[in-house]
Short mmCIF file of C-alpha atoms in Angstrom, two decimals:
data_model
loop_
_atom_site.label_atom_id
_atom_site.label_comp_id
_atom_site.label_asym_id
_atom_site.label_seq_id
_atom_site.Cartn_x
_atom_site.Cartn_y
_atom_site.Cartn_z
CA MET A 1 19.08 -6.63 37.23
CA PHE A 2 17.96 -8.24 40.51
CA ARG A 3 19.11 -11.82 40.27
CA SER A 4 17.73 -13.74 43.27
CA VAL A 5 15.51 -15.79 40.98
CA ARG A 6 17.18 -14.99 37.69
CA ARG A 7 17.26 -17.88 35.26
CA ALA A 8 20.25 -18.46 33.02
CA VAL A 9 20.31 -16.17 30.02
CA CYS A 10 21.49 -17.23 26.61
CA VAL A 11 25.00 -16.50 25.08
CA ALA A 12 23.09 -7.99 25.66
CA VAL A 13 18.27 11.94 24.01
CA ALA A 14 18.04 12.94 23.57
CA ALA A 15 16.21 14.56 26.20
CA PHE A 16 12.71 15.74 26.40
CA LEU A 17 12.93 19.44 26.73
CA LEU A 18 9.84 20.98 28.20
CA PRO A 19 10.65 23.98 30.37
CA LEU A 20 9.23 23.47 33.83
CA ALA A 21 6.64 25.81 35.22
CA GLY A 22 8.55 28.70 36.73
CA VAL A 23 11.89 27.62 35.24
CA GLN A 24 13.80 30.16 33.18
CA PRO A 25 14.48 29.36 29.54
CA ALA A 26 18.01 28.86 28.32
CA GLY A 27 19.97 32.08 28.61
CA ALA A 28 17.66 33.61 31.23
CA ALA A 29 19.01 34.57 34.61
CA GLU A 30 19.10 32.04 37.42
CA PRO A 31 18.84 33.51 40.90
CA GLY A 32 22.29 34.53 42.02
CA ASP A 33 24.07 33.71 38.76
CA GLY A 34 25.03 37.29 38.08
CA THR A 35 23.35 37.30 34.67
CA ALA A 36 21.17 40.22 33.75
CA GLY A 37 17.48 39.38 33.77
CA THR A 38 17.16 40.72 30.23
CA ALA A 39 19.68 38.25 28.82
CA THR A 40 18.83 37.12 25.32
CA VAL A 41 17.56 33.56 25.02
CA ARG A 42 19.82 31.77 22.57
CA ALA A 43 18.71 28.88 20.43
CA ALA A 44 20.25 25.62 21.58
CA ALA A 45 20.08 22.08 20.35
CA ALA A 46 18.00 19.78 22.51
CA GLY A 47 20.11 18.28 25.30
CA GLU A 48 23.34 19.66 23.89
CA GLY A 49 26.70 19.16 25.53
CA TYR A 50 27.36 17.72 28.95
CA TRP A 51 24.68 17.73 31.61
CA HIS A 52 24.58 18.81 35.24
CA THR A 53 22.08 18.75 38.08
CA SER A 54 20.15 21.39 39.96
CA GLY A 55 17.99 20.09 42.79
CA ARG A 56 15.92 17.25 41.35
CA ARG A 57 16.45 18.29 37.75
CA ILE A 58 19.06 17.37 35.17
CA LEU A 59 19.97 20.30 32.92
CA ASP A 60 21.82 20.36 29.62
CA ALA A 61 24.77 22.60 28.80
CA SER A 62 22.50 25.56 28.10
CA GLY A 63 20.47 25.13 31.28
CA GLN A 64 17.43 23.46 29.74
CA PRO A 65 15.87 20.59 31.71
CA VAL A 66 16.19 17.15 30.15
CA ARG A 67 14.59 13.79 30.83
CA ILE A 68 16.33 10.43 30.49
CA ALA A 69 13.80 8.02 28.96
CA GLY A 70 15.72 4.99 27.87
CA ILE A 71 16.42 1.29 27.64
CA ASN A 72 19.00 -1.25 28.84
CA TRP A 73 20.85 -3.14 26.09
CA PHE A 74 22.95 -5.78 27.79
CA GLY A 75 25.70 -8.16 26.74
CA PHE A 76 29.07 -6.50 27.29
CA GLU A 77 28.95 -7.89 30.83
CA THR A 78 28.51 -11.49 29.66
CA ASP A 79 30.99 -14.04 28.34
CA VAL A 80 30.53 -12.81 24.74
CA ARG A 81 31.88 -9.38 25.82
CA VAL A 82 29.62 -7.45 23.45
CA ALA A 83 26.01 -6.28 23.19
CA HIS A 84 23.68 -9.21 22.57
CA GLY A 85 21.74 -9.61 19.35
CA LEU A 86 24.60 -8.74 17.00
CA TRP A 87 24.44 -12.34 15.85
CA ALA A 88 21.07 -11.41 14.31
CA ARG A 89 21.19 -7.71 13.39
CA ASP A 90 23.48 -4.81 12.59
CA TYR A 91 24.26 -2.63 15.57
CA LYS A 92 23.37 0.54 13.67
CA ALA A 93 19.90 -0.78 12.80
CA MET A 94 19.43 -1.74 16.44
CA LEU A 95 20.28 1.76 17.69
CA ASP A 96 18.16 3.40 15.01
CA GLN A 97 15.19 1.28 16.07
CA ILE A 98 15.72 2.24 19.72
CA LYS A 99 15.60 5.88 18.67
CA SER A 100 12.57 5.36 16.43
CA LEU A 101 10.57 3.92 19.34
CA GLY A 102 11.04 7.06 21.42
CA TYR A 103 13.86 6.02 23.75
CA ASN A 104 16.56 8.66 24.10
CA THR A 105 19.22 6.97 26.25
CA VAL A 106 20.86 3.54 26.29
CA ARG A 107 22.26 2.07 29.50
CA VAL A 108 25.09 -0.25 28.48
CA PRO A 109 26.07 -2.86 31.11
CA TYR A 110 29.68 -4.10 31.01
CA SER A 111 32.10 -6.14 33.09
CA ASP A 112 35.73 -5.36 33.82
CA ASP A 113 36.64 -8.23 31.48
CA ILE A 114 36.20 -5.96 28.45
CA LEU A 115 39.03 -3.76 29.74
CA LYS A 116 41.55 -6.59 29.77
CA PRO A 117 44.18 -6.11 27.05
CA GLY A 118 43.03 -7.61 23.75
CA ALA A 119 39.59 -8.65 25.00
CA LEU A 120 37.66 -9.76 21.93
CA PRO A 121 33.92 -10.04 21.37
CA ASP A 122 32.16 -13.23 20.37
CA SER A 123 28.83 -13.99 18.65
CA ILE A 124 28.86 -11.18 16.10
CA SER A 125 27.58 -11.95 12.61
CA HIS A 126 29.47 -10.31 9.74
CA ASP A 127 27.24 -11.85 7.06
CA GLY A 128 26.16 -8.60 5.44
CA ILE A 129 25.85 -6.90 8.84
CA ASN A 130 28.28 -5.44 11.37
CA THR A 131 30.96 -5.52 8.69
CA ASP A 132 32.80 -2.57 10.24
CA LEU A 133 33.16 -4.48 13.53
CA ARG A 134 35.27 -7.27 12.05
CA GLY A 135 38.52 -7.72 13.98
CA LEU A 136 37.74 -5.10 16.64
CA THR A 137 38.22 -5.55 20.37
CA SER A 138 35.27 -5.29 22.72
CA LEU A 139 36.22 -1.72 23.61
CA GLN A 140 36.51 -0.78 19.95
CA VAL A 141 33.03 -2.18 19.33
CA LEU A 142 31.79 -0.09 22.25
CA ASP A 143 33.42 2.91 20.56
CA ARG A 144 31.41 2.21 17.40
CA ILE A 145 28.18 1.88 19.36
CA VAL A 146 28.84 5.17 21.15
CA ALA A 147 29.69 6.89 17.87
CA HIS A 148 26.53 5.76 16.09
CA ALA A 149 24.39 6.52 19.13
CA GLY A 150 25.71 10.07 19.03
CA ARG A 151 24.90 10.41 15.34
CA ALA A 152 21.41 9.08 16.00
CA GLY A 153 20.83 11.52 18.87
CA LEU A 154 21.01 8.96 21.68
CA LYS A 155 22.87 9.34 24.97
CA ILE A 156 24.83 6.55 26.66
CA VAL A 157 25.21 5.64 30.34
CA LEU A 158 27.94 3.09 31.06
CA ASP A 159 26.98 0.61 33.77
CA ARG A 160 29.65 -1.43 35.55
CA HIS A 161 27.33 -4.40 35.88
CA ARG A 162 29.72 -7.16 36.97
CA PRO A 163 33.38 -7.41 38.02
CA ASP A 164 33.76 -10.24 35.49
CA ALA A 165 31.52 -12.24 33.19
CA ALA A 166 30.84 -14.94 35.76
CA ALA A 167 28.26 -13.18 37.92
CA GLN A 168 27.20 -10.01 39.66
CA SER A 169 28.79 -9.25 43.00
CA ALA A 170 27.20 -7.95 46.18
CA LEU A 171 30.13 -5.62 46.83
CA TRP A 172 32.00 -3.53 44.31
CA TYR A 173 35.12 -5.70 44.58
CA THR A 174 36.00 -9.39 44.62
CA ASP A 175 39.19 -11.34 45.20
CA ALA A 176 39.74 -11.45 41.44
CA VAL A 177 38.82 -7.78 40.85
CA PRO A 178 39.99 -5.67 43.80
CA GLU A 179 38.87 -2.10 44.40
CA SER A 180 42.08 -0.78 42.83
CA THR A 181 41.18 -2.48 39.52
CA TRP A 182 37.59 -1.25 39.74
CA ILE A 183 38.75 2.36 40.22
CA ALA A 184 41.41 2.13 37.51
CA ASN A 185 38.91 0.79 34.98
CA LEU A 186 36.31 3.42 35.79
CA LYS A 187 38.94 6.10 35.24
CA ALA A 188 40.04 4.46 32.00
CA LEU A 189 36.50 4.56 30.58
CA ALA A 190 35.93 8.12 31.79
CA THR A 191 39.16 9.15 30.07
CA ARG A 192 38.36 7.19 26.90
CA TYR A 193 35.16 9.15 26.29
CA LYS A 194 36.32 12.51 27.60
CA GLY A 195 35.11 15.21 25.24
CA ASP A 196 32.36 13.01 23.77
CA ALA A 197 29.09 14.21 25.29
CA THR A 198 27.27 11.16 23.95
CA VAL A 199 28.48 9.40 27.10
CA ILE A 200 26.74 11.44 29.78
CA GLY A 201 27.74 9.39 32.80
CA ILE A 202 28.79 6.23 34.57
CA ASP A 203 26.90 3.94 36.97
CA PRO A 204 29.89 2.73 39.06
CA HIS A 205 28.45 -0.57 40.35
CA ASN A 206 25.26 -2.43 39.67
CA GLU A 207 22.93 -3.51 42.49
CA PRO A 208 24.97 -3.42 45.71
CA ARG A 209 23.34 -5.82 48.14
CA ASP A 210 23.84 -7.41 51.55
CA PRO A 211 26.38 -7.27 53.14
CA ALA A 212 26.76 -3.82 51.53
CA CYS A 213 25.61 -1.08 53.88
CA TRP A 214 24.90 2.63 53.53
CA GLY A 215 26.49 4.98 56.04
CA CYS A 216 27.74 2.30 58.45
CA GLY A 217 31.32 3.56 58.22
CA ASP A 218 32.91 0.17 57.50
CA THR A 219 35.06 0.93 54.43
CA ALA A 220 34.89 -2.72 53.35
CA ARG A 221 31.06 -2.67 53.21
CA ASP A 222 29.90 0.96 53.12
CA TRP A 223 28.69 1.51 49.57
CA ARG A 224 28.09 5.19 50.17
CA LEU A 225 31.79 5.71 50.94
CA ALA A 226 32.86 3.50 48.02
CA ALA A 227 30.59 5.44 45.66
CA GLU A 228 32.29 8.63 46.79
CA ARG A 229 35.72 7.16 46.08
CA ALA A 230 34.63 5.90 42.67
CA GLY A 231 32.73 9.04 41.74
CA ASN A 232 35.57 11.33 42.67
CA ALA A 233 38.04 9.16 40.76
CA VAL A 234 35.86 9.40 37.66
CA LEU A 235 35.46 13.16 38.03
CA SER A 236 39.19 13.63 38.55
CA VAL A 237 39.77 12.64 34.91
CA ASN A 238 36.45 13.70 33.37
CA PRO A 239 34.70 16.31 35.51
CA ASP A 240 31.83 16.71 33.03
CA LEU A 241 30.28 13.28 33.62
CA LEU A 242 27.26 12.50 35.75
CA VAL A 243 27.78 9.87 38.44
CA PHE A 244 24.77 7.60 38.91
CA VAL A 245 24.85 6.07 42.41
CA GLU A 246 22.55 3.13 43.11
CA GLY A 247 21.10 2.24 46.47
CA VAL A 248 21.70 -0.89 48.54
CA GLN A 249 19.41 -3.73 49.58
CA SER A 250 18.90 -3.05 53.31
CA TYR A 251 18.90 0.02 55.51
CA ASN A 252 17.97 0.09 59.20
CA GLY A 253 16.11 -3.20 58.87
CA ALA A 254 14.14 -2.24 55.74
CA ASN A 255 14.87 -4.78 53.01
CA GLY A 256 14.21 -4.02 49.34
CA TRP A 257 15.38 -4.75 45.83
CA TRP A 258 19.10 -5.08 45.18
CA GLY A 259 20.34 -1.55 44.55
CA GLY A 260 16.85 -0.19 45.16
CA ASN A 261 17.09 1.13 48.73
CA LEU A 262 18.04 4.81 48.94
CA MET A 263 16.65 5.38 52.44
CA GLY A 264 20.13 6.21 53.72
CA VAL A 265 20.50 9.26 51.47
CA ALA A 266 18.53 11.46 53.88
CA GLU A 267 21.07 10.98 56.69
CA HIS A 268 24.17 10.06 54.69
CA PRO A 269 24.22 11.80 51.28
CA VAL A 270 26.95 11.03 48.77
CA ARG A 271 29.55 13.80 48.67
CA LEU A 272 31.34 14.43 45.37
CA ASP A 273 34.17 16.88 44.78
CA VAL A 274 32.48 18.37 41.70
CA PRO A 275 29.05 19.86 42.42
CA GLY A 276 26.08 19.17 40.18
CA ARG A 277 27.19 15.73 39.04
CA LEU A 278 25.28 13.36 41.35
CA VAL A 279 22.20 11.39 40.30
CA TYR A 280 20.77 8.72 42.60
CA SER A 281 19.58 5.49 41.03
CA ALA A 282 17.14 2.79 42.13
CA HIS A 283 15.96 -0.53 40.67
CA ASP A 284 12.42 -1.85 41.05
CA TYR A 285 10.77 -5.01 39.75
CA ALA A 286 7.52 -6.93 39.60
CA THR A 287 6.43 -10.36 40.78
CA SER A 288 7.90 -12.06 37.70
CA VAL A 289 11.34 -11.33 39.18
CA ALA A 290 10.67 -12.02 42.88
CA GLN A 291 7.96 -11.73 45.49
CA GLN A 292 8.05 -8.83 47.93
CA PRO A 293 5.80 -8.25 50.98
CA TRP A 294 4.06 -5.28 49.40
CA PHE A 295 2.69 -7.39 46.54
CA GLY A 296 0.53 -9.23 49.06
CA ASP A 297 -0.97 -6.10 50.59
CA PRO A 298 -4.78 -6.12 50.18
CA SER A 299 -4.60 -2.58 48.82
CA PHE A 300 -2.11 -3.45 46.05
CA PRO A 301 -1.32 -1.58 43.81
CA ALA A 302 -2.66 1.48 45.63
CA ASN A 303 0.00 0.87 48.29
CA MET A 304 2.89 1.11 45.84
CA PRO A 305 3.38 4.92 45.71
CA GLY A 306 3.96 4.84 49.46
CA ILE A 307 6.52 2.04 49.03
CA TRP A 308 8.33 3.92 46.27
CA ASP A 309 8.27 7.14 48.33
CA LYS A 310 9.86 5.31 51.22
CA TYR A 311 12.67 3.58 49.35
CA TRP A 312 13.69 6.12 46.70
CA GLY A 313 10.97 8.52 45.61
CA TYR A 314 11.42 10.89 48.55
CA VAL A 315 14.83 11.92 47.16
CA PHE A 316 13.02 13.44 44.19
CA GLN A 317 9.98 14.64 46.16
CA GLN A 318 12.20 16.55 48.61
CA ASN A 319 14.28 18.10 45.82
CA ILE A 320 17.46 16.48 47.13
CA ALA A 321 18.74 15.25 43.75
CA PRO A 322 17.53 13.73 40.49
CA VAL A 323 16.39 10.10 40.69
CA TRP A 324 16.93 7.65 37.85
CA LEU A 325 15.09 4.32 37.86
CA GLY A 326 17.94 2.53 36.13
CA GLU A 327 16.12 -0.81 35.87
CA PHE A 328 12.51 -1.92 36.01
CA GLY A 329 10.82 -4.62 34.02
CA THR A 330 8.37 -7.50 33.87
CA THR A 331 7.15 -10.31 31.64
CA LEU A 332 3.64 -8.82 32.00
CA GLN A 333 2.36 -12.38 32.32
CA PRO A 334 0.88 -12.23 35.85
CA GLU A 335 -2.05 -9.86 36.07
CA ALA A 336 -0.41 -8.32 39.14
CA ASP A 337 2.56 -7.31 37.02
CA ARG A 338 0.37 -5.39 34.61
CA ARG A 339 -1.20 -3.51 37.50
CA TRP A 340 2.26 -2.88 38.96
CA LEU A 341 3.64 -1.43 35.72
CA SER A 342 0.63 0.82 35.20
CA ALA A 343 1.01 2.18 38.72
CA LEU A 344 4.76 2.68 38.32
CA VAL A 345 4.44 4.52 35.02
CA SER A 346 1.92 6.85 36.64
CA TYR A 347 4.26 7.38 39.60
CA LEU A 348 7.18 8.27 37.31
CA ARG A 349 5.13 11.25 36.02
CA SER A 350 3.91 11.63 32.45
CA THR A 351 5.96 13.74 30.10
CA SER A 352 2.90 15.53 28.74
CA GLN A 353 1.93 16.80 32.19
CA HIS A 354 5.29 17.27 33.90
CA GLY A 355 7.87 17.59 31.15
CA ALA A 356 11.38 17.00 32.44
CA ASP A 357 10.32 17.64 36.05
CA SER A 358 10.02 13.89 36.37
CA PHE A 359 11.84 10.74 37.36
CA HIS A 360 14.42 9.51 34.86
CA TRP A 361 14.37 5.90 33.70
CA THR A 362 15.84 3.12 31.57
CA PHE A 363 13.62 0.07 31.11
CA TRP A 364 14.96 -3.49 31.46
CA SER A 365 15.42 -4.52 28.77
CA TRP A 366 15.82 -4.13 25.03
CA ASN A 367 16.95 -7.77 24.86
CA PRO A 368 14.35 -10.54 24.52
CA ASN A 369 16.72 -13.00 26.26
CA SER A 370 16.35 -11.59 29.76
CA GLY A 371 15.14 -14.65 31.65
CA ASP A 372 13.03 -12.87 34.28
CA THR A 373 11.50 -10.12 32.19
CA GLY A 374 11.85 -10.63 28.46
CA GLY A 375 12.35 -7.46 26.48
CA ILE A 376 10.91 -4.81 24.23
CA LEU A 377 12.10 -6.93 21.31
CA LYS A 378 10.62 -10.35 20.67
CA ASP A 379 12.74 -13.46 20.11
CA ASP A 380 13.52 -12.64 16.49
CA TRP A 381 15.45 -9.55 17.73
CA THR A 382 13.42 -7.36 15.36
CA THR A 383 9.70 -7.42 16.19
CA VAL A 384 8.58 -5.03 18.92
CA ASP A 385 6.39 -6.17 21.80
CA THR A 386 3.97 -3.32 21.23
CA VAL A 387 1.94 -4.10 24.34
CA LYS A 388 4.94 -3.80 26.65
CA ASP A 389 6.32 -0.84 24.74
CA GLY A 390 2.90 0.79 24.85
CA TYR A 391 2.88 0.86 28.66
CA LEU A 392 5.83 3.27 28.49
CA ALA A 393 4.29 5.70 26.01
CA ASP A 394 3.32 8.33 28.59
CA ILE A 395 6.83 8.61 30.01
CA LYS A 396 8.81 8.56 26.77
CA ALA A 397 10.44 11.77 25.61
CA PRO A 398 11.17 13.13 22.12
CA GLY A 399 14.75 12.59 21.00
CA PHE A 400 17.36 14.67 19.26
CA ALA A 401 17.17 15.42 15.59
CA ALA A 402 18.85 12.47 13.91
CA GLY A 403 22.33 13.10 12.59
CA ASP A 404 24.03 11.34 9.69
CA PRO A 405 24.14 7.67 10.76
CA GLY A 406 27.13 6.99 8.57
CA ASP A 407 25.22 5.02 5.94
CA PRO A 408 26.32 5.34 2.30
CA GLY A 409 24.95 8.37 0.56
CA ASP A 410 23.37 11.55 1.85
CA PRO A 411 19.80 12.68 1.16
CA GLY A 412 19.74 14.28 -2.24
CA ASP A 413 22.63 12.31 -3.72
CA PRO A 414 21.98 10.86 -7.18
CA GLY A 415 20.43 7.43 -6.96
CA ASP A 416 19.04 7.88 -3.45
CA THR A 417 15.41 6.82 -3.03
CA ALA A 418 12.80 7.18 -0.31
CA GLY A 419 10.48 4.28 0.29
CA CYS A 420 8.76 2.20 2.93
CA ALA A 421 6.78 -1.00 3.25
CA ALA A 422 4.22 -2.19 5.79
CA ALA A 423 3.17 -5.65 6.97
CA TYR A 424 -0.19 -6.20 8.71
CA THR A 425 -0.51 -9.07 11.20
CA VAL A 426 -3.53 -10.09 13.29
CA GLY A 427 -2.38 -10.95 16.80
CA SER A 428 -5.67 -12.16 18.21
CA ASP A 429 -9.28 -12.43 17.04
CA TRP A 430 -12.14 -13.42 19.33
CA GLY A 431 -15.04 -12.81 16.96
CA GLY A 432 -16.37 -9.72 18.63
CA GLY A 433 -13.07 -7.89 18.12
CA PHE A 434 -9.40 -8.25 17.25
CA ASN A 435 -5.92 -6.82 17.82
CA ALA A 436 -3.44 -6.26 15.00
CA GLU A 437 0.08 -4.97 14.50
CA VAL A 438 1.59 -3.18 11.51
CA LYS A 439 5.34 -3.23 11.01
CA VAL A 440 6.78 -0.33 8.99
CA THR A 441 10.20 -0.70 7.33
CA ASN A 442 12.26 1.94 5.53
CA THR A 443 13.00 0.22 2.20
CA GLY A 444 14.70 3.24 0.68
CA THR A 445 18.30 4.44 0.80
CA VAL A 446 17.72 7.67 2.74
CA PRO A 447 16.38 8.27 6.25
CA LEU A 448 12.67 9.00 6.64
CA LYS A 449 11.30 11.72 8.86
CA SER A 450 7.70 10.52 8.74
CA TRP A 451 5.39 7.97 7.10
CA LYS A 452 1.76 6.97 6.70
CA VAL A 453 0.10 3.62 6.15
CA THR A 454 -3.29 3.07 4.51
CA TRP A 455 -5.54 0.09 4.00
CA THR A 456 -9.17 -0.66 3.11
CA TRP A 457 -11.10 -3.41 4.83
CA SER A 458 -13.51 -5.57 2.84
CA GLY A 459 -15.99 -5.64 5.72
CA ALA A 460 -17.40 -3.32 8.37
CA GLN A 461 -14.32 -3.24 10.62
CA ARG A 462 -13.40 -0.05 12.44
CA VAL A 463 -10.49 0.97 14.66
CA THR A 464 -11.39 1.35 18.32
CA SER A 465 -7.93 2.27 19.65
CA MET A 466 -4.42 2.69 18.29
CA TRP A 467 -0.99 3.02 19.89
CA ASN A 468 2.32 4.32 18.49
CA ALA A 469 0.41 5.99 15.62
CA THR A 470 -2.63 8.21 15.05
CA HIS A 471 -5.40 7.40 12.60
CA THR A 472 -8.39 8.61 10.65
CA GLN A 473 -11.04 6.35 9.14
CA SER A 474 -13.37 7.12 6.27
CA GLY A 475 -15.74 4.27 5.58
CA ALA A 476 -13.60 1.15 5.32
CA THR A 477 -10.37 3.06 4.60
CA VAL A 478 -7.93 3.73 7.43
CA THR A 479 -4.92 6.07 7.32
CA ALA A 480 -2.38 5.71 10.12
CA VAL A 481 0.35 8.34 10.62
CA ASN A 482 3.46 7.89 12.76
CA ALA A 483 3.57 9.18 16.32
CA GLY A 484 6.04 11.90 17.25
CA HIS A 485 8.60 9.42 18.52
CA ASN A 486 8.72 6.87 15.68
CA GLY A 487 8.52 8.81 12.43
CA ALA A 488 12.27 8.94 11.90
CA LEU A 489 13.57 5.71 10.36
CA ALA A 490 17.08 5.10 9.09
CA ALA A 491 17.48 3.15 5.88
CA GLY A 492 16.64 -0.45 6.72
CA GLY A 493 15.13 0.52 10.07
CA SER A 494 11.74 -0.65 11.30
CA THR A 495 9.09 0.32 13.80
CA SER A 496 5.62 -0.95 14.65
CA PHE A 497 2.21 0.31 15.72
CA GLY A 498 -0.77 -1.61 16.97
CA PHE A 499 -4.52 -1.21 17.22
CA GLY A 500 -7.72 -2.80 18.36
CA GLY A 501 -10.77 -3.11 16.15
CA VAL A 502 -14.29 -4.50 15.84
CA PRO A 503 -15.79 -6.79 14.70
CA GLY A 504 -13.44 -9.73 14.30
CA GLY A 505 -13.43 -12.32 11.58
CA GLY A 506 -12.34 -10.06 8.74
CA SER A 507 -9.67 -10.82 6.15
CA VAL A 508 -6.22 -9.26 6.24
CA PRO A 509 -6.22 -6.22 3.93
CA SER A 510 -3.48 -5.06 1.60
CA VAL A 511 -1.52 -2.18 3.12
CA THR A 512 0.37 0.67 1.51
CA CYS A 513 3.17 2.66 3.11
CA THR A 514 4.04 6.14 1.88
CA PRO A 515 7.05 8.17 3.04
CA THR A 516 5.95 11.71 3.76
CA THR A 517 9.36 13.33 3.57
#
C-alpha cells in the first residue's frame, strides 16, 4: 500500500468464467494451434490448473478466461510474521468468509523475514481456534492458509511486500536484504509451492518508487530490468506461475502512486523467458491515502478514466497484457472518495457485462487495521462493512465449488446437522427511512450451499433496496435469499446482507434463518 501518509498500523477463484464474445470455448480451436475446428468441448472445472495469458486475458489450464476478483489480507510482512486477525478468529473461518462474500483470490503480503530459518509467528490465539497452527513456523502457517484456500476454491498471489518487517523499500533491495537474498527467497517460495495450483503467481516487489526508474538502463535503479531478473528466476524453478509486475512512481516527469505508473511499458516492456506468464500490476488510491493533482480537477471524477488510461489502463485497452489492480482502497469517509470508488469500479468493467474480459483486482484490504483505508471487516474482525463491500458487487466474480475444508465430518455422516441463525441490526434510522444489516451464521456442522431469512414487521415497513441478497415481500413479511456469491457457508462461517427501508421508527422484528440445502 502507498505509504506517504500511512499511519502506524497495529500489531495482516476461483475465477469468473464467462466466455468472451468471439472467444472459443474450452477445447475449441485457437487460430494457429493446429487443433481441428470440430474438437469436442470437454467439461472443465472453473479456473482449473495453472493459468497463462493471451493478450489482455488470463486463461485457465483449459483455455477458459478467468477474472481475479480478490482481497488483500496482510500481516506476514509485519513484525508478527503472520496474517493479522488470528488473535481473534480461526484462519479457516476467515478464508471461508472471504469466499462467501464473493472474492476468489487472496493477495498475501510477506517480508523476507518469514524465510529466515525458524521464523515464528506471534499473536495467534489457540483458545479454541487455530489449534492446528500451534508450534508452526511462519512458513508452515502460510502452508496451512494455502491448503485451506485451495480446499475453499480460492487462489493465492504471494506479494513480496517488504524486505523486512521494518518498512517498505523504494527499491527491491536494501543493505540488509541484497538482491541476491531477494532472488533466492523468491525462488524458494516458487519451489515450495510448485505443483500446487492454488498459488497462481508471485508479485516480486511491492510499490517500487523514486529513485526506481523504468527503462533507464541503470541496473541499480531500473525496476523493469530487475523485474525481468526476478521473474525469470521464479520461472526457472516453477515455469507455471504468473509473474505480476508492478509499475513505478515516476516516468518521463509524470508522477503517480507508488507502483502505479506503467507508462513505460509501451516503450520498454518486461521480457520473460517463458511466454504467457506476465501480468502488469498497478496500485491506485483515493484522497484518504494522499492528495493527487487530479482530485482537484473541476471535472472530477469524470477526469479519472483519462488518468487511469494514461498511467495503466492503456496496457489493457491496447491488448498488450492483462492488468491487475493489486491494491485500491479508501475509508469512504470523504465524499470525494465515494465518487472516486464508484468511478473506478465502473472503469474496471462489470462482470455481468464484460465477463472475464476485464481488469483484475484485489481490494485493500480485508483487515480493519489498515490505517489509511480500513477494511472490509470492521474492528471486531467478523462484521462486514456492507457499504464498502457493496461498492464492489458489480466487479466480483463467482468462485469455485467449495471443496472439503477439512472440518470434522462430511455431509451425510451420522450426527451432522444443517442449521443457520440470523441477527437483525438497525444501522441508522432518520424517521422517514432506515438502513439495517442482517448477519447470517452457519450454526450447523455441515457446509451450507444456500439459505433464506424471513421476518415480519409489526408496522407498515417495506424494503426499498437490498444488497448481497434478493428479496420478496408479501404484506409485512419479507423473505431474503442469498446472492450467488454468499450462499456457501462453512460450518461456523458468517456473511451479511443489508437493506434500506421506509418508514423508520419501527421495532426490530424476530428473524428466522432456514438452510435450503
